[in-house]
Short mmCIF file of N, CA, C and O in Angstrom, two decimals:
data_model
loop_
_atom_site.label_atom_id
_atom_site.label_comp_id
_atom_site.label_asym_id
_atom_site.label_seq_id
_atom_site.Cartn_x
_atom_site.Cartn_y
_atom_site.Cartn_z
N MET A 1 17.03 -25.28 18.46
CA MET A 1 16.91 -23.91 18.94
C MET A 1 16.69 -23.96 20.46
O MET A 1 15.78 -24.64 20.92
N PRO A 2 17.51 -23.24 21.23
CA PRO A 2 17.33 -23.23 22.69
C PRO A 2 15.97 -22.66 23.08
O PRO A 2 15.39 -21.85 22.36
N PHE A 3 15.51 -23.07 24.24
CA PHE A 3 14.20 -22.65 24.72
C PHE A 3 14.11 -21.13 24.87
O PHE A 3 13.09 -20.53 24.53
N ASP A 4 15.18 -20.49 25.36
CA ASP A 4 15.17 -19.04 25.53
C ASP A 4 14.99 -18.32 24.20
O ASP A 4 14.24 -17.35 24.11
N ALA A 5 15.68 -18.79 23.17
CA ALA A 5 15.56 -18.18 21.85
C ALA A 5 14.16 -18.39 21.27
O ALA A 5 13.59 -17.48 20.67
N LEU A 6 13.61 -19.56 21.47
CA LEU A 6 12.27 -19.84 20.99
C LEU A 6 11.24 -18.98 21.72
O LEU A 6 10.32 -18.44 21.11
N LEU A 7 11.41 -18.83 23.02
CA LEU A 7 10.51 -17.99 23.80
C LEU A 7 10.59 -16.53 23.35
O LEU A 7 9.57 -15.85 23.23
N LEU A 8 11.80 -16.06 23.07
CA LEU A 8 11.99 -14.70 22.57
C LEU A 8 11.31 -14.53 21.21
O LEU A 8 10.65 -13.51 20.96
N LEU A 9 11.47 -15.51 20.35
CA LEU A 9 10.86 -15.47 19.02
C LEU A 9 9.34 -15.42 19.11
O LEU A 9 8.68 -14.59 18.47
N ILE A 10 8.77 -16.28 19.91
CA ILE A 10 7.31 -16.34 20.06
C ILE A 10 6.78 -15.07 20.71
O ILE A 10 5.76 -14.53 20.29
N THR A 11 7.46 -14.58 21.74
CA THR A 11 7.03 -13.36 22.41
C THR A 11 7.03 -12.18 21.45
O THR A 11 6.07 -11.41 21.39
N GLY A 12 8.12 -12.03 20.69
CA GLY A 12 8.19 -10.94 19.72
C GLY A 12 7.10 -11.02 18.68
O GLY A 12 6.47 -10.00 18.34
N ALA A 13 6.85 -12.20 18.16
CA ALA A 13 5.82 -12.37 17.14
C ALA A 13 4.42 -12.11 17.71
O ALA A 13 3.58 -11.48 17.06
N ALA A 14 4.17 -12.58 18.92
CA ALA A 14 2.85 -12.40 19.53
C ALA A 14 2.56 -10.94 19.84
O ALA A 14 1.48 -10.42 19.52
N VAL A 15 3.53 -10.26 20.43
CA VAL A 15 3.34 -8.84 20.75
C VAL A 15 3.19 -8.03 19.46
O VAL A 15 2.32 -7.16 19.37
N ALA A 16 4.02 -8.31 18.48
CA ALA A 16 3.95 -7.58 17.21
C ALA A 16 2.64 -7.86 16.49
O ALA A 16 2.05 -6.95 15.90
N GLY A 17 2.18 -9.09 16.52
CA GLY A 17 0.89 -9.42 15.90
C GLY A 17 -0.26 -8.71 16.58
O GLY A 17 -1.19 -8.23 15.92
N PHE A 18 -0.20 -8.60 17.89
CA PHE A 18 -1.23 -7.87 18.63
C PHE A 18 -1.24 -6.40 18.23
O PHE A 18 -2.30 -5.82 17.95
N VAL A 19 -0.06 -5.79 18.17
CA VAL A 19 0.03 -4.37 17.79
C VAL A 19 -0.44 -4.17 16.36
O VAL A 19 -1.17 -3.21 16.07
N GLN A 20 -0.06 -5.06 15.45
CA GLN A 20 -0.50 -4.92 14.07
C GLN A 20 -2.01 -5.10 13.98
O GLN A 20 -2.67 -4.42 13.19
N GLY A 21 -2.56 -5.98 14.77
CA GLY A 21 -4.01 -6.16 14.76
C GLY A 21 -4.74 -4.91 15.25
O GLY A 21 -5.82 -4.57 14.75
N LEU A 22 -4.17 -4.22 16.22
CA LEU A 22 -4.79 -2.99 16.73
C LEU A 22 -4.62 -1.81 15.78
O LEU A 22 -5.54 -1.04 15.56
N SER A 23 -3.41 -1.67 15.25
CA SER A 23 -3.09 -0.46 14.48
C SER A 23 -3.13 -0.66 12.97
O SER A 23 -3.27 0.31 12.23
N GLY A 24 -2.93 -1.87 12.51
CA GLY A 24 -2.89 -2.13 11.07
C GLY A 24 -1.49 -2.06 10.49
O GLY A 24 -1.31 -2.24 9.30
N PHE A 25 -0.49 -1.76 11.32
CA PHE A 25 0.89 -1.70 10.84
C PHE A 25 1.82 -1.91 12.04
O PHE A 25 1.38 -2.20 13.13
N ALA A 26 3.10 -1.81 11.81
CA ALA A 26 4.15 -1.81 12.84
C ALA A 26 4.56 -3.19 13.32
O ALA A 26 5.22 -3.30 14.34
N PHE A 27 4.23 -4.26 12.60
CA PHE A 27 4.67 -5.58 13.02
C PHE A 27 6.19 -5.63 13.10
O PHE A 27 6.76 -6.05 14.11
N SER A 28 6.85 -5.21 12.03
CA SER A 28 8.31 -5.31 11.97
C SER A 28 8.99 -4.48 13.05
O SER A 28 9.95 -4.92 13.67
N MET A 29 8.51 -3.27 13.26
CA MET A 29 9.13 -2.40 14.26
C MET A 29 9.02 -3.00 15.66
O MET A 29 9.99 -3.02 16.42
N VAL A 30 7.87 -3.51 16.00
CA VAL A 30 7.67 -4.08 17.34
C VAL A 30 8.43 -5.39 17.48
O VAL A 30 9.10 -5.62 18.49
N ALA A 31 8.34 -6.24 16.47
CA ALA A 31 9.04 -7.53 16.55
C ALA A 31 10.54 -7.34 16.64
O ALA A 31 11.21 -7.98 17.45
N MET A 32 11.08 -6.43 15.84
CA MET A 32 12.53 -6.21 15.85
C MET A 32 13.00 -5.64 17.18
O MET A 32 14.11 -5.92 17.61
N SER A 33 12.16 -4.84 17.84
CA SER A 33 12.57 -4.29 19.13
C SER A 33 12.71 -5.38 20.19
O SER A 33 13.45 -5.21 21.15
N ILE A 34 12.04 -6.49 20.00
CA ILE A 34 12.17 -7.63 20.93
C ILE A 34 13.22 -8.60 20.41
O ILE A 34 14.07 -9.07 21.17
N TRP A 35 13.18 -8.88 19.14
CA TRP A 35 14.10 -9.87 18.57
C TRP A 35 15.55 -9.41 18.56
O TRP A 35 16.46 -10.23 18.51
N VAL A 36 15.77 -8.10 18.60
CA VAL A 36 17.14 -7.59 18.54
C VAL A 36 17.99 -8.09 19.71
O VAL A 36 19.20 -8.12 19.64
N TRP A 37 17.36 -8.55 20.76
CA TRP A 37 18.08 -9.01 21.95
C TRP A 37 18.56 -10.45 21.84
O TRP A 37 19.32 -10.90 22.70
N GLY A 38 18.16 -11.19 20.83
CA GLY A 38 18.63 -12.56 20.79
C GLY A 38 18.53 -13.29 19.47
O GLY A 38 19.03 -14.39 19.33
N VAL A 39 17.90 -12.69 18.48
CA VAL A 39 17.75 -13.33 17.19
C VAL A 39 18.88 -12.86 16.28
O VAL A 39 19.26 -11.69 16.30
N ASP A 40 19.42 -13.76 15.50
CA ASP A 40 20.52 -13.45 14.58
C ASP A 40 20.11 -12.31 13.65
O ASP A 40 19.07 -12.38 12.99
N PRO A 41 20.92 -11.24 13.57
CA PRO A 41 20.56 -10.08 12.74
C PRO A 41 20.42 -10.39 11.25
O PRO A 41 19.82 -9.62 10.52
N ARG A 42 20.96 -11.49 10.80
CA ARG A 42 20.81 -11.83 9.38
C ARG A 42 19.46 -12.44 9.08
O ARG A 42 18.97 -12.37 7.96
N ILE A 43 18.82 -13.06 10.08
CA ILE A 43 17.53 -13.70 9.83
C ILE A 43 16.35 -12.89 10.38
O ILE A 43 15.23 -13.03 9.90
N ALA A 44 16.59 -12.01 11.34
CA ALA A 44 15.51 -11.23 11.94
C ALA A 44 14.77 -10.36 10.92
O ALA A 44 13.53 -10.32 10.94
N PRO A 45 15.46 -9.66 10.00
CA PRO A 45 14.71 -8.86 9.02
C PRO A 45 13.82 -9.72 8.11
O PRO A 45 12.72 -9.30 7.75
N VAL A 46 14.29 -10.89 7.77
CA VAL A 46 13.48 -11.79 6.92
C VAL A 46 12.21 -12.19 7.67
O VAL A 46 11.11 -12.18 7.11
N MET A 47 12.36 -12.54 8.95
CA MET A 47 11.19 -12.92 9.74
C MET A 47 10.25 -11.74 9.93
O MET A 47 9.02 -11.90 9.89
N ALA A 48 10.80 -10.55 10.13
CA ALA A 48 9.97 -9.36 10.33
C ALA A 48 9.18 -9.03 9.07
O ALA A 48 7.98 -8.73 9.14
N VAL A 49 9.81 -9.11 7.91
CA VAL A 49 9.12 -8.83 6.65
C VAL A 49 8.05 -9.90 6.40
O VAL A 49 6.92 -9.57 6.03
N PHE A 50 8.39 -11.15 6.63
CA PHE A 50 7.42 -12.22 6.42
C PHE A 50 6.22 -12.08 7.36
O PHE A 50 5.07 -12.23 6.93
N GLY A 51 6.47 -11.78 8.62
CA GLY A 51 5.38 -11.62 9.58
C GLY A 51 4.50 -10.43 9.25
O GLY A 51 3.26 -10.52 9.30
N GLY A 52 5.11 -9.30 8.90
CA GLY A 52 4.34 -8.12 8.53
C GLY A 52 3.52 -8.35 7.27
O GLY A 52 2.35 -7.96 7.19
N LEU A 53 4.14 -8.99 6.28
CA LEU A 53 3.44 -9.28 5.03
C LEU A 53 2.27 -10.24 5.26
O LEU A 53 1.18 -10.04 4.74
N THR A 54 2.49 -11.24 6.07
CA THR A 54 1.42 -12.19 6.38
C THR A 54 0.25 -11.49 7.05
O THR A 54 -0.92 -11.71 6.69
N GLY A 55 0.54 -10.62 8.01
CA GLY A 55 -0.52 -9.88 8.68
C GLY A 55 -1.29 -8.97 7.73
O GLY A 55 -2.52 -8.85 7.82
N GLN A 56 -0.57 -8.32 6.80
CA GLN A 56 -1.24 -7.44 5.85
C GLN A 56 -2.09 -8.24 4.86
O GLN A 56 -3.18 -7.79 4.47
N ILE A 57 -1.61 -9.41 4.46
CA ILE A 57 -2.40 -10.25 3.55
C ILE A 57 -3.68 -10.73 4.23
O ILE A 57 -4.77 -10.70 3.65
N VAL A 58 -3.56 -11.15 5.48
CA VAL A 58 -4.74 -11.58 6.24
C VAL A 58 -5.74 -10.42 6.36
O VAL A 58 -6.95 -10.60 6.18
N ALA A 59 -5.24 -9.22 6.66
CA ALA A 59 -6.12 -8.06 6.78
C ALA A 59 -6.78 -7.71 5.44
O ALA A 59 -7.96 -7.36 5.39
N ALA A 60 -6.02 -7.82 4.35
CA ALA A 60 -6.57 -7.50 3.03
C ALA A 60 -7.66 -8.49 2.64
O ALA A 60 -8.70 -8.10 2.09
N VAL A 61 -7.44 -9.76 2.91
CA VAL A 61 -8.45 -10.78 2.59
C VAL A 61 -9.68 -10.59 3.48
O VAL A 61 -10.82 -10.71 3.02
N ALA A 62 -9.46 -10.23 4.74
CA ALA A 62 -10.58 -10.05 5.66
C ALA A 62 -11.42 -8.83 5.32
O ALA A 62 -12.63 -8.81 5.56
N SER A 63 -10.82 -7.79 4.75
CA SER A 63 -11.58 -6.57 4.45
C SER A 63 -12.46 -6.73 3.21
O SER A 63 -13.46 -6.03 3.08
N ARG A 64 -12.07 -7.59 2.29
CA ARG A 64 -12.85 -7.91 1.09
C ARG A 64 -13.21 -6.69 0.24
O ARG A 64 -14.27 -6.63 -0.34
N ARG A 65 -12.33 -5.72 0.20
CA ARG A 65 -12.53 -4.58 -0.69
C ARG A 65 -11.63 -4.75 -1.91
O ARG A 65 -10.55 -5.33 -1.80
N LYS A 66 -12.05 -4.22 -3.02
CA LYS A 66 -11.22 -4.29 -4.22
C LYS A 66 -10.13 -3.22 -4.11
O LYS A 66 -10.42 -2.03 -3.97
N PRO A 67 -8.85 -3.64 -4.19
CA PRO A 67 -7.77 -2.65 -4.07
C PRO A 67 -7.69 -1.76 -5.31
O PRO A 67 -7.92 -2.21 -6.44
N GLN A 68 -7.38 -0.48 -5.09
CA GLN A 68 -7.22 0.46 -6.18
C GLN A 68 -5.73 0.65 -6.44
O GLN A 68 -4.97 0.96 -5.52
N LEU A 69 -5.32 0.48 -7.69
CA LEU A 69 -3.91 0.55 -8.04
C LEU A 69 -3.30 1.92 -7.72
O LEU A 69 -2.16 2.01 -7.28
N ALA A 70 -4.06 2.99 -7.90
CA ALA A 70 -3.54 4.33 -7.62
C ALA A 70 -3.20 4.49 -6.14
O ALA A 70 -2.25 5.18 -5.78
N VAL A 71 -3.96 3.86 -5.28
CA VAL A 71 -3.70 3.94 -3.84
C VAL A 71 -2.53 3.04 -3.46
O VAL A 71 -1.73 3.39 -2.59
N LEU A 72 -2.42 1.89 -4.09
CA LEU A 72 -1.37 0.93 -3.76
C LEU A 72 -0.01 1.25 -4.38
O LEU A 72 1.02 0.78 -3.90
N ALA A 73 0.02 2.06 -5.44
CA ALA A 73 1.25 2.31 -6.19
C ALA A 73 2.42 2.79 -5.33
O ALA A 73 3.53 2.25 -5.46
N PRO A 74 2.25 3.77 -4.43
CA PRO A 74 3.41 4.19 -3.63
C PRO A 74 3.98 3.07 -2.76
O PRO A 74 5.19 2.97 -2.58
N PHE A 75 3.11 2.22 -2.24
CA PHE A 75 3.57 1.12 -1.40
C PHE A 75 4.30 0.06 -2.23
O PHE A 75 5.30 -0.50 -1.78
N LEU A 76 3.79 -0.21 -3.41
CA LEU A 76 4.44 -1.19 -4.28
C LEU A 76 5.81 -0.70 -4.73
O LEU A 76 6.78 -1.46 -4.73
N VAL A 77 5.91 0.58 -5.10
CA VAL A 77 7.19 1.14 -5.53
C VAL A 77 8.18 1.13 -4.36
O VAL A 77 9.34 0.75 -4.52
N GLY A 78 7.71 1.51 -3.16
CA GLY A 78 8.57 1.49 -1.99
C GLY A 78 9.07 0.09 -1.67
O GLY A 78 10.24 -0.11 -1.34
N GLY A 79 8.21 -0.89 -1.80
CA GLY A 79 8.61 -2.27 -1.56
C GLY A 79 9.58 -2.79 -2.61
O GLY A 79 10.55 -3.47 -2.29
N LEU A 80 9.33 -2.44 -3.86
CA LEU A 80 10.22 -2.89 -4.93
C LEU A 80 11.61 -2.28 -4.81
O LEU A 80 12.60 -2.90 -5.21
N LEU A 81 11.71 -1.09 -4.27
CA LEU A 81 13.02 -0.46 -4.06
C LEU A 81 13.63 -0.84 -2.71
O LEU A 81 14.83 -1.07 -2.61
N GLY A 82 12.81 -0.89 -1.68
CA GLY A 82 13.31 -1.09 -0.32
C GLY A 82 13.76 -2.50 0.00
O GLY A 82 14.75 -2.69 0.71
N ILE A 83 13.08 -3.49 -0.51
CA ILE A 83 13.42 -4.87 -0.17
C ILE A 83 14.80 -5.26 -0.73
O ILE A 83 15.64 -5.75 0.02
N PRO A 84 15.10 -5.01 -2.00
CA PRO A 84 16.45 -5.35 -2.47
C PRO A 84 17.54 -4.56 -1.75
O PRO A 84 18.60 -5.11 -1.43
N LEU A 85 17.27 -3.29 -1.48
CA LEU A 85 18.25 -2.48 -0.75
C LEU A 85 18.48 -3.04 0.65
O LEU A 85 19.61 -3.15 1.11
N GLY A 86 17.41 -3.41 1.32
CA GLY A 86 17.54 -4.00 2.65
C GLY A 86 18.29 -5.31 2.64
O GLY A 86 19.11 -5.57 3.53
N VAL A 87 18.04 -6.14 1.65
CA VAL A 87 18.75 -7.42 1.53
C VAL A 87 20.24 -7.19 1.34
O VAL A 87 21.08 -7.88 1.94
N LEU A 88 20.60 -6.21 0.53
CA LEU A 88 22.02 -5.89 0.34
C LEU A 88 22.66 -5.36 1.61
O LEU A 88 23.80 -5.70 1.93
N LEU A 89 21.93 -4.54 2.37
CA LEU A 89 22.49 -3.98 3.60
C LEU A 89 22.65 -5.02 4.70
O LEU A 89 23.56 -4.90 5.52
N VAL A 90 21.80 -6.02 4.73
CA VAL A 90 21.90 -7.06 5.76
C VAL A 90 23.24 -7.78 5.68
O VAL A 90 23.82 -8.15 6.69
N LYS A 91 23.76 -7.94 4.47
CA LYS A 91 25.02 -8.66 4.29
C LYS A 91 26.22 -7.87 4.82
O LYS A 91 27.23 -8.46 5.17
N VAL A 92 26.13 -6.55 4.84
CA VAL A 92 27.30 -5.74 5.20
C VAL A 92 27.19 -5.07 6.56
O VAL A 92 28.16 -4.49 7.04
N VAL A 93 26.03 -5.10 7.18
CA VAL A 93 25.85 -4.38 8.45
C VAL A 93 26.50 -5.15 9.61
O VAL A 93 26.43 -6.37 9.67
N ASP A 94 27.14 -4.43 10.49
CA ASP A 94 27.74 -5.00 11.70
C ASP A 94 26.63 -5.25 12.72
O ASP A 94 25.86 -4.32 13.02
N PRO A 95 26.50 -6.46 13.28
CA PRO A 95 25.41 -6.74 14.22
C PRO A 95 25.38 -5.82 15.44
O PRO A 95 24.30 -5.40 15.86
N LYS A 96 26.53 -5.48 15.98
CA LYS A 96 26.55 -4.59 17.15
C LYS A 96 26.09 -3.18 16.77
O LYS A 96 25.34 -2.55 17.51
N LEU A 97 26.52 -2.70 15.62
CA LEU A 97 26.08 -1.39 15.15
C LEU A 97 24.58 -1.40 14.87
O LEU A 97 23.86 -0.46 15.20
N PHE A 98 24.10 -2.49 14.29
CA PHE A 98 22.67 -2.64 13.99
C PHE A 98 21.85 -2.56 15.28
O PHE A 98 20.86 -1.83 15.35
N LYS A 99 22.27 -3.30 16.30
CA LYS A 99 21.55 -3.27 17.58
C LYS A 99 21.58 -1.89 18.20
O LYS A 99 20.58 -1.41 18.75
N ALA A 100 22.71 -1.21 18.12
CA ALA A 100 22.83 0.13 18.69
C ALA A 100 21.92 1.12 17.96
O ALA A 100 21.26 1.96 18.60
N LEU A 101 21.87 1.04 16.64
CA LEU A 101 21.02 1.95 15.87
C LEU A 101 19.54 1.70 16.14
O LEU A 101 18.78 2.65 16.33
N ILE A 102 19.13 0.45 16.16
CA ILE A 102 17.72 0.13 16.46
C ILE A 102 17.37 0.60 17.86
O ILE A 102 16.32 1.22 18.09
N GLY A 103 18.25 0.35 18.82
CA GLY A 103 18.00 0.81 20.19
C GLY A 103 17.92 2.32 20.28
O GLY A 103 17.05 2.87 20.96
N GLY A 104 18.80 3.01 19.57
CA GLY A 104 18.76 4.47 19.57
C GLY A 104 17.49 5.03 18.96
O GLY A 104 16.89 5.97 19.48
N ILE A 105 17.07 4.43 17.88
CA ILE A 105 15.82 4.86 17.23
C ILE A 105 14.63 4.65 18.18
O ILE A 105 13.78 5.52 18.33
N LEU A 106 14.60 3.51 18.85
CA LEU A 106 13.50 3.24 19.78
C LEU A 106 13.52 4.18 20.97
O LEU A 106 12.47 4.64 21.42
N VAL A 107 14.71 4.49 21.48
CA VAL A 107 14.81 5.41 22.62
C VAL A 107 14.31 6.80 22.23
O VAL A 107 13.63 7.46 23.00
N VAL A 108 14.61 7.22 21.01
CA VAL A 108 14.21 8.56 20.58
C VAL A 108 12.71 8.63 20.25
O VAL A 108 12.02 9.56 20.67
N PHE A 109 12.20 7.65 19.51
CA PHE A 109 10.85 7.76 18.99
C PHE A 109 9.77 7.10 19.85
O PHE A 109 8.60 7.46 19.69
N CYS A 110 10.09 6.17 20.71
CA CYS A 110 9.04 5.49 21.46
C CYS A 110 8.44 6.30 22.62
O CYS A 110 7.26 6.17 22.88
N PRO A 111 9.22 7.10 23.33
CA PRO A 111 8.58 7.86 24.42
C PRO A 111 7.54 8.81 23.89
O PRO A 111 6.59 9.14 24.42
#
C-alpha cells in the first residue's frame, strides 16, 4: 500500500474515531468523507462499517449497562435489512457516481 493511501486511511480513521468518541455516532459518515478521495469504493464501506461497529462495541462495553431489547430492536432490524442491501449495491455502483453522490450529500448537509 503506498504511503499516501496509508496516510489517508489512518487520517480518516483517526478523525472519524475522534468524532464518534465525542458524539457517539457518525464514524462511517466522517471516515467516508475522507476515504472517498483515495480508498477503493468496494472496500471503503466494509472498513467504515467495521470501524463504526468496533467503536459502538467499545462504547457499549465501557458503559456497562444492560441493553434493553425494546430499545435495540429498531437498530437491529435496520442493520439486518441495511447491511445486505448495502453489500448488493456496492457490487453495482459506479465509483465516480458514488463519489459524486457522497460529495453532494456532504455539500448539502455539512454546512
